Tab-separated table of C-alpha atoms and ligand atoms in Angstrom:
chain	number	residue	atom	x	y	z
X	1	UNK	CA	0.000	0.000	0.000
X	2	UNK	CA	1.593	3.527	-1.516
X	3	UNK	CA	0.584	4.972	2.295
X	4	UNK	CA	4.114	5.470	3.950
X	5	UNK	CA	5.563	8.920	2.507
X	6	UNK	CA	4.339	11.420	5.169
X	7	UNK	CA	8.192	12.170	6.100
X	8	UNK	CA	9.184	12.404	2.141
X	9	UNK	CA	6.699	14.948	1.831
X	10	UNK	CA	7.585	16.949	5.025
X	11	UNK	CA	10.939	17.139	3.672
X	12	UNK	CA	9.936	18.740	0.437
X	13	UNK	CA	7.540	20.736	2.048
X	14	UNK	CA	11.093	22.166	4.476
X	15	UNK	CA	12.655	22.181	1.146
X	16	UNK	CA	9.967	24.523	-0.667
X	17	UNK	CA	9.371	26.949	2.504
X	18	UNK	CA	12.899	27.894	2.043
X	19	UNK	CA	12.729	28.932	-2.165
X	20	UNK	CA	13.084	32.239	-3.188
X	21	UNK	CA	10.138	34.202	-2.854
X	22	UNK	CA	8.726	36.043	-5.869
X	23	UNK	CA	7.457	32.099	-7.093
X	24	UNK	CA	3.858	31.753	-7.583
X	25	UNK	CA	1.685	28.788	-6.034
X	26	UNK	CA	2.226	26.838	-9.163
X	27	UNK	CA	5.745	27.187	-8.983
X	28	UNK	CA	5.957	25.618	-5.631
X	29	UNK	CA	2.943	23.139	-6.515
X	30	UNK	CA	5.395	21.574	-9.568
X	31	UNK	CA	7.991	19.671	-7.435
X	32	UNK	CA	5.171	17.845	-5.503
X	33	UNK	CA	3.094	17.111	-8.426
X	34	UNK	CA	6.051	15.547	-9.568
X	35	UNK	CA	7.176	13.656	-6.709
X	36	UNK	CA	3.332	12.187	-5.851
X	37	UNK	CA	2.914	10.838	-9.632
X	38	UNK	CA	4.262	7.529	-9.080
X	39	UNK	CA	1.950	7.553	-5.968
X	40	UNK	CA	-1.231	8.454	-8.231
X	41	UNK	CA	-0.317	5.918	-10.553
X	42	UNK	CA	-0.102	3.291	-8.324
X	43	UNK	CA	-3.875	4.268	-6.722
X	44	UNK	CA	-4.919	4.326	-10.070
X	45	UNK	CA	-3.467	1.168	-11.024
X	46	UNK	CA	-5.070	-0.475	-7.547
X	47	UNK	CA	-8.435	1.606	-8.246
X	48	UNK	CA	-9.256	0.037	-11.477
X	49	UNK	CA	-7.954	-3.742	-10.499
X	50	UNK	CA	-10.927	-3.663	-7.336
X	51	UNK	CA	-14.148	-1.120	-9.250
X	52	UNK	CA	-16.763	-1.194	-7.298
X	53	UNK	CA	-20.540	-0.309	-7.715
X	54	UNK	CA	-22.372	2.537	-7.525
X	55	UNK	CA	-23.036	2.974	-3.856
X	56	UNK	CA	-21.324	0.070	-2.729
X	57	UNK	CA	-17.864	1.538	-3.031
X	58	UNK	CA	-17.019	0.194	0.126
X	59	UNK	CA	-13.137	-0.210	-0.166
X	60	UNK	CA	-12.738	2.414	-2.599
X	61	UNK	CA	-13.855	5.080	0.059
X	62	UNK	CA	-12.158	3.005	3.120
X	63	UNK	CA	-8.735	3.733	0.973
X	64	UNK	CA	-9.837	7.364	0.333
X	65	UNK	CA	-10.613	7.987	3.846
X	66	UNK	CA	-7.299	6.688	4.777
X	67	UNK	CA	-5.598	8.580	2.517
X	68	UNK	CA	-7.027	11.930	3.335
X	69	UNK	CA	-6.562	11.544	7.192
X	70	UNK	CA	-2.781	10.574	6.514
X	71	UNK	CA	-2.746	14.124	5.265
X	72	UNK	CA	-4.031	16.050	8.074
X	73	UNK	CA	-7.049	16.539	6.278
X	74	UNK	CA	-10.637	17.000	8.241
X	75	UNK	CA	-12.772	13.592	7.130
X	76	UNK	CA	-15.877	13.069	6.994
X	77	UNK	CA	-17.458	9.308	5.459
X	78	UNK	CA	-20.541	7.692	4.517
X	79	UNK	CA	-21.750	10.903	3.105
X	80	UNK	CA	-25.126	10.224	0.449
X	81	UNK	CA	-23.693	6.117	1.732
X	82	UNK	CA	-20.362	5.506	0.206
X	83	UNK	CA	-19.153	9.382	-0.148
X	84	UNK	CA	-15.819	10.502	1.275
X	85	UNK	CA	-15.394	14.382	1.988
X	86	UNK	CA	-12.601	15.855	3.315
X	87	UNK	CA	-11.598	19.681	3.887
X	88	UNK	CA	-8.287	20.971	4.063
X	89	UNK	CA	-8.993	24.458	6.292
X	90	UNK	CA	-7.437	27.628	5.545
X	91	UNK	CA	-8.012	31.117	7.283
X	92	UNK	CA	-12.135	30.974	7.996
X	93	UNK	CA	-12.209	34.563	6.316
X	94	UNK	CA	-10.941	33.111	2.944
X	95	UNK	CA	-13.226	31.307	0.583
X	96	UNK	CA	-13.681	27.378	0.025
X	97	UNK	CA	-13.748	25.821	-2.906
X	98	UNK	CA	-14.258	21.783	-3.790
X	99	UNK	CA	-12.690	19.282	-6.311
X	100	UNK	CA	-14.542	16.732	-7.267
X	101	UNK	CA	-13.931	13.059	-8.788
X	102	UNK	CA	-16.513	10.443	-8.630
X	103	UNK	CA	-16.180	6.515	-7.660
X	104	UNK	CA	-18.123	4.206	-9.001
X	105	UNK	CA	-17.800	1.455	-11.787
X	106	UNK	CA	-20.073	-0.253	-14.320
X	107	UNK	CA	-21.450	-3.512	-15.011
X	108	UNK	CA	-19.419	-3.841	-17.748
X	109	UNK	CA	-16.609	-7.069	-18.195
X	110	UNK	CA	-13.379	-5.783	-18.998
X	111	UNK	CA	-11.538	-6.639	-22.186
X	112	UNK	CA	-8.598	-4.555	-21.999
X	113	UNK	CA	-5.050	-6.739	-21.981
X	114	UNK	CA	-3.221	-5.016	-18.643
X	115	UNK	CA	-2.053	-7.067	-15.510
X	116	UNK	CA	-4.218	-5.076	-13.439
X	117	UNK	CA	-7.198	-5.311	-15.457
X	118	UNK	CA	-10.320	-6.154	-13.566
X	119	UNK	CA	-11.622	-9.708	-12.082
X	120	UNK	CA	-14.500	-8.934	-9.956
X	121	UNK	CA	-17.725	-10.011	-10.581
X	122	UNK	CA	-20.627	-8.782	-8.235
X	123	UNK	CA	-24.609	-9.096	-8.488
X	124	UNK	CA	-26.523	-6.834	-10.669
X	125	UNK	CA	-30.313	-7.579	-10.661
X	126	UNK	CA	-30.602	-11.093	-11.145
X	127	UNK	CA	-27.139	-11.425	-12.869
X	128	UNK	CA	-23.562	-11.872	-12.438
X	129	UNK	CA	-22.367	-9.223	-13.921
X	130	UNK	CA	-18.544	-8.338	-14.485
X	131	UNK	CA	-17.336	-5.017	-12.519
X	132	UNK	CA	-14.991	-2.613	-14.972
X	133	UNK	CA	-14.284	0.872	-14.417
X	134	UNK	CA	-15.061	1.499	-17.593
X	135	UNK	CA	-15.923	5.502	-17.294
X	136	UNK	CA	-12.396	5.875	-15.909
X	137	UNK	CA	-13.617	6.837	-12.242
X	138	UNK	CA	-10.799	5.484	-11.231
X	139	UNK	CA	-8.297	8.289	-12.592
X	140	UNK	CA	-10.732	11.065	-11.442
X	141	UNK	CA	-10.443	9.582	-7.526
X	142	UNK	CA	-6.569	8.861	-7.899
X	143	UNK	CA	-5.976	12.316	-9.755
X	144	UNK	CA	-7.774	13.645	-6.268
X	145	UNK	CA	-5.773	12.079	-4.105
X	146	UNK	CA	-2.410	13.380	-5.676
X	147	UNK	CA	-3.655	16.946	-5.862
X	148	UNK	CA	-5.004	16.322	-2.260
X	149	UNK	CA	-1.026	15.414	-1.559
X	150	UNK	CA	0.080	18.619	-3.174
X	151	UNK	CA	-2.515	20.898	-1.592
X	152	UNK	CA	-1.952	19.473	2.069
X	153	UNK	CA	1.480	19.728	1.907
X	154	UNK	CA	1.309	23.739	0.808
X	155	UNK	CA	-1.005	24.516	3.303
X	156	UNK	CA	-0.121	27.140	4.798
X	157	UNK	CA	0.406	29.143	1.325
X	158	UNK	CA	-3.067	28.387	0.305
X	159	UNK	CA	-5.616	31.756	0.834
X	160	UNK	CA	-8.570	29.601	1.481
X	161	UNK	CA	-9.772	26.007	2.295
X	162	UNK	CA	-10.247	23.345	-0.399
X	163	UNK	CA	-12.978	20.868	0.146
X	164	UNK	CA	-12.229	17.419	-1.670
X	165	UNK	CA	-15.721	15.233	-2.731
X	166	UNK	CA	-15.489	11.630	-3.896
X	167	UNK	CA	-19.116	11.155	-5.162
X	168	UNK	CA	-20.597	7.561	-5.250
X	169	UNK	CA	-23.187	6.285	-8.015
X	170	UNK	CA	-22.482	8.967	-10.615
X	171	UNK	CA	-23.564	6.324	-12.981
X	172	UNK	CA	-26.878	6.089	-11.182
X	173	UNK	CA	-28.253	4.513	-8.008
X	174	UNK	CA	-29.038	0.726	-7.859
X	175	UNK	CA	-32.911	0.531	-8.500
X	176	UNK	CA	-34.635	1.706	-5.551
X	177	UNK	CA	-31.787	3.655	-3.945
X	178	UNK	CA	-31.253	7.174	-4.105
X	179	UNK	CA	-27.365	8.536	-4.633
X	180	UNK	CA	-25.262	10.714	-6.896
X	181	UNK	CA	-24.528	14.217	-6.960
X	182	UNK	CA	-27.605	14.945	-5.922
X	183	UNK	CA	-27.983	13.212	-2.927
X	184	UNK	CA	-24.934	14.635	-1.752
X	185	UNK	CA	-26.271	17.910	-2.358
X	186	UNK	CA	-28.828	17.572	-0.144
X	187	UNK	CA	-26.877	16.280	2.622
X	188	UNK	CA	-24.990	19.711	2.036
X	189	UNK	CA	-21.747	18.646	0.753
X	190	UNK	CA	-21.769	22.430	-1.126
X	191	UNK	CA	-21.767	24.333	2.226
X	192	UNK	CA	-19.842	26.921	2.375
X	193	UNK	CA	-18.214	26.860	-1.154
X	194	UNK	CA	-18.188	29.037	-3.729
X	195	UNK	CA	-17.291	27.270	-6.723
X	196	UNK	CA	-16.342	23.288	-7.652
X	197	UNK	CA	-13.983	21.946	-10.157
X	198	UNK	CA	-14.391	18.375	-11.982
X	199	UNK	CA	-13.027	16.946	-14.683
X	200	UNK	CA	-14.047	13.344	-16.538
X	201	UNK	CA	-11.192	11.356	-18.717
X	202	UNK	CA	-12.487	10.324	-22.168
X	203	UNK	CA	-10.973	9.544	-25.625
X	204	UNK	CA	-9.072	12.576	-27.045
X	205	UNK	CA	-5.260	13.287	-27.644
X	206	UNK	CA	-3.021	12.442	-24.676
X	207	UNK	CA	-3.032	15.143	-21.492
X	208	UNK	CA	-4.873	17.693	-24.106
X	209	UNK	CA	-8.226	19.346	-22.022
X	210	UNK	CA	-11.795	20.474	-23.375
X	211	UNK	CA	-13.761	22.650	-21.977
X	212	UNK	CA	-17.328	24.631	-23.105
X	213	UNK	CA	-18.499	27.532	-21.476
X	214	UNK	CA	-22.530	27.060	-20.706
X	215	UNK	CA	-24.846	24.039	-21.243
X	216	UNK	CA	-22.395	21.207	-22.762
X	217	UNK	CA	-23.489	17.901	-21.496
X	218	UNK	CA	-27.102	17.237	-22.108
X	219	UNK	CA	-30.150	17.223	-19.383
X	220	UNK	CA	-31.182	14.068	-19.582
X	221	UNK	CA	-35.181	13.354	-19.067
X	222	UNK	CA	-37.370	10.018	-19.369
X	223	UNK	CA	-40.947	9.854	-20.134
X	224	UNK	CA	-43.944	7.677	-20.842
X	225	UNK	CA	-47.251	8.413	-22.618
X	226	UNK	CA	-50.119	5.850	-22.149
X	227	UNK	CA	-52.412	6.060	-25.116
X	228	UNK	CA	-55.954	4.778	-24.012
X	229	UNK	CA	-58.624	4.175	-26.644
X	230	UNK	CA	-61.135	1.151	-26.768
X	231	UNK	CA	-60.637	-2.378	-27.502
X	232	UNK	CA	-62.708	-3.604	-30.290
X	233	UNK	CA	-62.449	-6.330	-33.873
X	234	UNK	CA	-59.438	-5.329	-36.212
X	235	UNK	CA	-61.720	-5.491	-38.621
X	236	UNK	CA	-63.957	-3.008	-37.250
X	237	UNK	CA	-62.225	-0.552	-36.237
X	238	UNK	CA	-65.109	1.971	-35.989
X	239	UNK	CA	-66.378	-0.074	-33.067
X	240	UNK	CA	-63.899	1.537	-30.658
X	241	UNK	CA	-60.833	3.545	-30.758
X	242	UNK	CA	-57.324	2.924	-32.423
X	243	UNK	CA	-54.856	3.242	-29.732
X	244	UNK	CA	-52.221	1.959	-32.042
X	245	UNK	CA	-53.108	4.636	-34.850
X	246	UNK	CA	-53.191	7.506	-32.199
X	247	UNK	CA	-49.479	6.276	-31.182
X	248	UNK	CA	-48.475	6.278	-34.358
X	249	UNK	CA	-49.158	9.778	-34.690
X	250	UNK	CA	-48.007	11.024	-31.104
X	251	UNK	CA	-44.603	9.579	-32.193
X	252	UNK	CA	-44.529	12.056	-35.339
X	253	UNK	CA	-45.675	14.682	-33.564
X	254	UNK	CA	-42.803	14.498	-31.239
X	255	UNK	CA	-40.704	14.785	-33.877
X	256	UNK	CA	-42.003	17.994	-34.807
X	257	UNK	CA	-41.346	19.837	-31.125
X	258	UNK	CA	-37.562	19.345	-32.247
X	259	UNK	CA	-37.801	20.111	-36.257
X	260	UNK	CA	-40.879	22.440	-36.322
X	261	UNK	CA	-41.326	24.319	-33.111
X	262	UNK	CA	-38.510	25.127	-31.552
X	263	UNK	CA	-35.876	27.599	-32.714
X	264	UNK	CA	-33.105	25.382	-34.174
X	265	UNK	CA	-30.383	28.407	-34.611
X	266	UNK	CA	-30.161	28.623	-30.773
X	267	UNK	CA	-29.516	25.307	-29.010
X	268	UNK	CA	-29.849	21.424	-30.106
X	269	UNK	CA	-32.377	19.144	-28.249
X	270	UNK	CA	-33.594	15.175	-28.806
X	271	UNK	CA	-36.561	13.798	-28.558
X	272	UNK	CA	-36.722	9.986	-29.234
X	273	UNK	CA	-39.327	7.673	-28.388
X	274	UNK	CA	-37.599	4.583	-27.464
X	275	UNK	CA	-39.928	1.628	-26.835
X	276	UNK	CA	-43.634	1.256	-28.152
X	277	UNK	CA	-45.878	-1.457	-27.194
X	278	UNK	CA	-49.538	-2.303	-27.151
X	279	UNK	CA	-51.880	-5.375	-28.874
X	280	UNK	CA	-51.197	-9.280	-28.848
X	281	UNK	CA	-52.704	-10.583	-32.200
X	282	UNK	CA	-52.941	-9.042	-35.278
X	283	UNK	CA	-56.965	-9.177	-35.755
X	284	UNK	CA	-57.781	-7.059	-32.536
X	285	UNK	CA	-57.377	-3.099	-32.019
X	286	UNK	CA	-56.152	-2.938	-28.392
X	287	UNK	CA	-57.331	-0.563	-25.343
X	288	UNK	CA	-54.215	0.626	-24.628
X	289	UNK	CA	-50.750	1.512	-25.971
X	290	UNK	CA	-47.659	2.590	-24.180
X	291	UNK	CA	-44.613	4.385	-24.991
X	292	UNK	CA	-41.202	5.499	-23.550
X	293	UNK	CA	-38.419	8.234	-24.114
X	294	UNK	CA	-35.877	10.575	-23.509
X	295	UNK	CA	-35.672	13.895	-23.644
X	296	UNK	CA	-31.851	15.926	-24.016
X	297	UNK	CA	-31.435	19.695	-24.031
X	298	UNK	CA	-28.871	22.088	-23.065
X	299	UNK	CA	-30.761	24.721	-21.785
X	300	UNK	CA	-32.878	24.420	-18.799
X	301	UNK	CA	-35.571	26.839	-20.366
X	302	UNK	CA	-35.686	24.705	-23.371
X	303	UNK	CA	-35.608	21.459	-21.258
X	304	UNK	CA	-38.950	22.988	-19.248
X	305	UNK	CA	-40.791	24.241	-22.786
X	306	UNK	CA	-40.009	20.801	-24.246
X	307	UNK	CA	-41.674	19.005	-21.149
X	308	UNK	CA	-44.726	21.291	-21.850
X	309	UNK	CA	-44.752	20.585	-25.260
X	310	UNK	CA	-44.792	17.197	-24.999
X	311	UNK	CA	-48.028	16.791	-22.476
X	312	UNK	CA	-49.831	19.492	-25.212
X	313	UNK	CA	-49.250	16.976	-28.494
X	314	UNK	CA	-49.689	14.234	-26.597
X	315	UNK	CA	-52.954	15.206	-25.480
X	316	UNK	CA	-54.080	17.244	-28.086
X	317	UNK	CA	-53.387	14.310	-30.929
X	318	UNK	CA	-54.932	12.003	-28.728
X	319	UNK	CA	-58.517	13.675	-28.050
X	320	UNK	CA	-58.338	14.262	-31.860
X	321	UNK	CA	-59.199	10.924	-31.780
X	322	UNK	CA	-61.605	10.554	-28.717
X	323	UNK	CA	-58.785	8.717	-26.613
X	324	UNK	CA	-56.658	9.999	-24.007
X	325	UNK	CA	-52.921	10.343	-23.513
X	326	UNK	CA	-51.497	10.080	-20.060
X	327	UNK	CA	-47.869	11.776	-19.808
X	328	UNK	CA	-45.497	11.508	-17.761
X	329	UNK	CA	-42.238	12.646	-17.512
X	330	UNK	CA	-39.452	11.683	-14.932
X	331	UNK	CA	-36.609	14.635	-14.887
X	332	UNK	CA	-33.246	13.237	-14.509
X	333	UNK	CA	-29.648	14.791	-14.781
X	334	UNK	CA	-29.859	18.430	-15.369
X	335	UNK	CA	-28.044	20.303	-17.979
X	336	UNK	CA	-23.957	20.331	-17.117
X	337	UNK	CA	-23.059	23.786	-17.878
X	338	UNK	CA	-19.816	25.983	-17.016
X	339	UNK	CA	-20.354	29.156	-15.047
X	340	UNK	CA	-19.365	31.830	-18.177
X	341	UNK	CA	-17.508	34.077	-15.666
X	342	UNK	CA	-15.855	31.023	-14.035
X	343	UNK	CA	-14.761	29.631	-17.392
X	344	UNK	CA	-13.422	32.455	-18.534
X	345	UNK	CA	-11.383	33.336	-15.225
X	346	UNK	CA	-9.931	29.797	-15.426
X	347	UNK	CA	-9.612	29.063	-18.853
X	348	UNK	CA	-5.681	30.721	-18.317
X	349	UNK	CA	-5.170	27.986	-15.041
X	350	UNK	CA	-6.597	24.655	-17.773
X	351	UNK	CA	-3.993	26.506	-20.288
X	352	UNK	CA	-0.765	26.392	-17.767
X	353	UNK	CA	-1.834	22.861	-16.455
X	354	UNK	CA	-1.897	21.616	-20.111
X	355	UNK	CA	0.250	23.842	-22.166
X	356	UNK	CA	-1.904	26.420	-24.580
X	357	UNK	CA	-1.996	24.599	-27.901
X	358	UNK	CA	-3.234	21.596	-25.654
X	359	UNK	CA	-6.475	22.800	-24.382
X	360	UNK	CA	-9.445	23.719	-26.987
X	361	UNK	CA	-13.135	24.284	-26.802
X	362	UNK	CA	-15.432	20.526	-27.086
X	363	UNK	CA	-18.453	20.341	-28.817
X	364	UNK	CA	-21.695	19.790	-26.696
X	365	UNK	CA	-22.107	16.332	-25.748
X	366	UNK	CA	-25.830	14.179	-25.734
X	367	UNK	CA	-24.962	12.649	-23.088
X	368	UNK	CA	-25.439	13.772	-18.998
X	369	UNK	CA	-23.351	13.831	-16.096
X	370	UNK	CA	-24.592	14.390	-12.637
X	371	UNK	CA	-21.695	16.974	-12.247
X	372	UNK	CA	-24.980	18.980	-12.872
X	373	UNK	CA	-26.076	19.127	-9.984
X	374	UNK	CA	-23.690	21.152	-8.459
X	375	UNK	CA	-23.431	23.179	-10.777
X	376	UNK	CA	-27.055	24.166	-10.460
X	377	UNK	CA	-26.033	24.973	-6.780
X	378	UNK	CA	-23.469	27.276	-7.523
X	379	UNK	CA	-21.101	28.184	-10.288
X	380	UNK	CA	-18.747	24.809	-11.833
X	381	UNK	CA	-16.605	23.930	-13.795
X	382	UNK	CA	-16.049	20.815	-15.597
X	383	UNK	CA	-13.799	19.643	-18.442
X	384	UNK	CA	-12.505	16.978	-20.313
X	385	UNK	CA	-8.819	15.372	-20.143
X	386	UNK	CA	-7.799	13.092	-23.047
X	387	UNK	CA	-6.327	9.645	-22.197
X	388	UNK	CA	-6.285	8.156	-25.695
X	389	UNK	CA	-2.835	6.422	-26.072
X	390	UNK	CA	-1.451	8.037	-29.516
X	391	UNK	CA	-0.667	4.826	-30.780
X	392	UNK	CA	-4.251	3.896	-30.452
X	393	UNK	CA	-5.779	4.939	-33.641
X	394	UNK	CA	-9.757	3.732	-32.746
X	395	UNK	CA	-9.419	4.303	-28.900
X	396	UNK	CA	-12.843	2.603	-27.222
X	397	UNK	CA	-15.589	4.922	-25.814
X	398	UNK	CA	-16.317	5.144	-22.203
X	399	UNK	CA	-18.221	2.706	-21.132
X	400	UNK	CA	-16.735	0.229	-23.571
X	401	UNK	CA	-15.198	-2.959	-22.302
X	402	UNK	CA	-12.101	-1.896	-24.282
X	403	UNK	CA	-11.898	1.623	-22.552
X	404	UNK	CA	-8.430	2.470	-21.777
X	405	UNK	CA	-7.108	5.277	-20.349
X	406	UNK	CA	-3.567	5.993	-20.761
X	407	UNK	CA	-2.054	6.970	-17.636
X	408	UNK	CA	0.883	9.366	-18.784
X	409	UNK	CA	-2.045	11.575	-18.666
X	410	UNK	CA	-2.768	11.843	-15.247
X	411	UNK	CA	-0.101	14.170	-14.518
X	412	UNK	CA	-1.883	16.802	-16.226
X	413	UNK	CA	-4.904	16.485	-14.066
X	414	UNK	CA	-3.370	16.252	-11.169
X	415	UNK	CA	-2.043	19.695	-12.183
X	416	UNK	CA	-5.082	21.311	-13.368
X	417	UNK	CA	-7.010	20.367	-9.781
X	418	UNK	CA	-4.423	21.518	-8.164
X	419	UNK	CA	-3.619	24.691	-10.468
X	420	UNK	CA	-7.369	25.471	-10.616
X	421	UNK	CA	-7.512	25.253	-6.491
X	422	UNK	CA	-4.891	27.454	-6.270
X	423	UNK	CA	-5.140	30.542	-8.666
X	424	UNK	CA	-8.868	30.514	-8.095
X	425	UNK	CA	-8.232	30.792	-4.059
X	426	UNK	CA	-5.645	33.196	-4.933
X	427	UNK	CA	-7.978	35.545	-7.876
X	428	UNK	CA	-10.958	35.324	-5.381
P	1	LIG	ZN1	-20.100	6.988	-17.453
P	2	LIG	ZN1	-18.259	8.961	-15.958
């Protein structure tokens, strides 16, 4: 276990107290990035062999927790079940900000060739499932605990107090369970911070980092609409009412909210109708037909006139007919979109951490991230760091059994937590 090098780091913290003044925080942050990366390496490499489940990340947060208290830093466990949050204090006048990574793994078997590539099965449902972190979770908690090195051991430099959040169950609860981001907003993991930094690993050129100011990861919303007509002979239909027919046409009209109604020059938004299913033999019109969806915008205005617009078609196609359309719509993930002041003021920090011609604006992304809901809290920001090893010319998706991140990468985010911590502390 990569635990015992509290003395090597008082050492270099001795070592740093004593430079020349006139350095900046980064300056002094370099050396101990450095010096931890073998350490976040290892984590990582110990991470990804033992994934665990969202909200039963039971070891994982055991070796966070351990971690963090080896640094001096305030813990505090089981937050929204599985969550690890610890604080590193500064002056109480000075403002806090967080960094967080998230913990959990998939039900996904991994494929990927590498020694410490993932055995565990676990129970998913009914199934025995294979446990992968195949979202890269794993980086984002080991990038945290280097930059939680670096930060603890410049403490008394730092103009504020950094809180550090490992999130369970970004991927979503187990059925029946709550969790997530959102969960550990309510328990009031945001208190008393200003702003929160997070970044996710995905395919992309080696260390580079993408970023979008505003909406950039979709709000992601299910819903079902229950077409009711009246059972009656396929061959006479006018004896009841077409269920089937009236579906048909609901699922057009959907269509149009996207193509016809909404103004397409100022943001992008999905709606798909995913599963459709009503009648058992083909000679009888059914009573009843039901459907299911998803809804994806990136504005939260949109996301609330699509949800109206919905229920109105729906409806209003559906007593065109004499039946009725019950609608309902489940919201999930919010929109994931950067504070524009905060991106801006910090675009400069994601430029130093990754050198300039590194670091370029992403295009929105469909899917969601529960990042959101901090962000609808108070002002985040949240970027992408490419892990695609340049030799790899089809690198896997997230998510993929073959997902691979390379980890000459993590250096960089190490440095852009702890960069972003710093000058933000220090512009605030
Ligand atoms: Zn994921
Ligand atoms: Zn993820």
């Amino acid at each position: 276990m990569p635990f015992g090098y509290r003395t090597g780091l008082i050492a270099l913290t001795l070592l740093i107290s004593v430079t020349a003044s006139g350095e900046t925080l980064t300056d002094h942050a370099d050396p101990l990035i450095d010096s931890v990366t073998e350490k976040v390496v290892s984590w990582r490499r110990d991470l990804h062999e033992h994934p665990e489940l969202g909200n039963r990340e039971f070891r994982t947060s055991a070796l966070i927790a351990k971690h963090l208290r080896s640094l001096g830093i305030e813990v505090t466990t089981n937050v929204a079940h599985t969550g690890v949050v610890g604080i590193l204090r500064g002056a109480a006048d000075k403002p806090m900000i967080a960094l967080r990574a998230d913990m959990d793994a998939l039900p996904v078997k991994e494929r990927v060739d590498l020694p410490f590539a993932s055995k565990v099965t676990t129970q998913y449902g009914d199934r025995e499932v294979g446990v992968m972190h195949a979202c890269g979770h794993d980086n984002h908690m080991a990038i945290l605990m280097g930059a939680a090195e670096v930060l603890a051991a410049m403490r008394e430099k730092i103009p504020g107090s950094i809180k550090f959040i490992f999130q369970p169950a970004e991927e979503g609860a187990p059925e029946g369970e709550e969790g997530g981001a959102e969960m550990m907003v309510r328990e009031g993991v945001l208190q008393d911070v200003s702003a929160i930094f997070g970044l996710h690993v995905g395919p992309g050129p080696l260390g580079s980092i993408a970023y979008r100011a505003g909406g950039f990861m979709a709000s992601s919303d299910s819903f079902s609409v229950t077409i009711n007509g009246r059972q009656t002979h396929g061959a006479v239909p006018w004896g009841g009412i077409d269920p089937i027919v009236v579906a048909s046409q609901v699922v057009l009209g959907l269509q149009t909210i996207t193509s016809r109604q909404l103004d397409s020059t100022l943001t992008p938004s999905i709606v798909t109708v995913g599963k459709i299913q009503g009648g058992v033999r083909f000679n009888i019109i059914p009573d009843s037909v039901e459907m299911l969806g998803t809804i994806r915008t990136f504005d939260p205005g949109v996301r609330q006139d699509i949800h109206r617009r919905i229920k109105r078609t729906a409806e209003s196609i559906a007593e065109s007919a004499g039946a009725t359309a019950v609608v309902k719509i489940d919201k999930g993930t919010p929109v994931t979109s950067n504070d524009p002041a905060l991106t801006r003021l910090m675009v400069a920090t994601l430029e130093k951490a990754a050198g300039a011609d590194k670091v370029g604006i992403m295009p929105r992304a469909t899917t969601a991230e529960d990042f959101a809901y901090y962000q609808k809290q108070i002002p985040g920001l949240f970027f992408f760091l490419g892990v695609s090893d340049p030799e790899d010319e089809n690198p896997a998706s997230n998510h993929s059994p073959y997902f691979y991140a390379d980890e000459r990468a993590l250096p960089v985010g190490v440095k852009a937590m702890t960069y972003l911590a710093l000058e933000y502390l220090e512009k605030e």
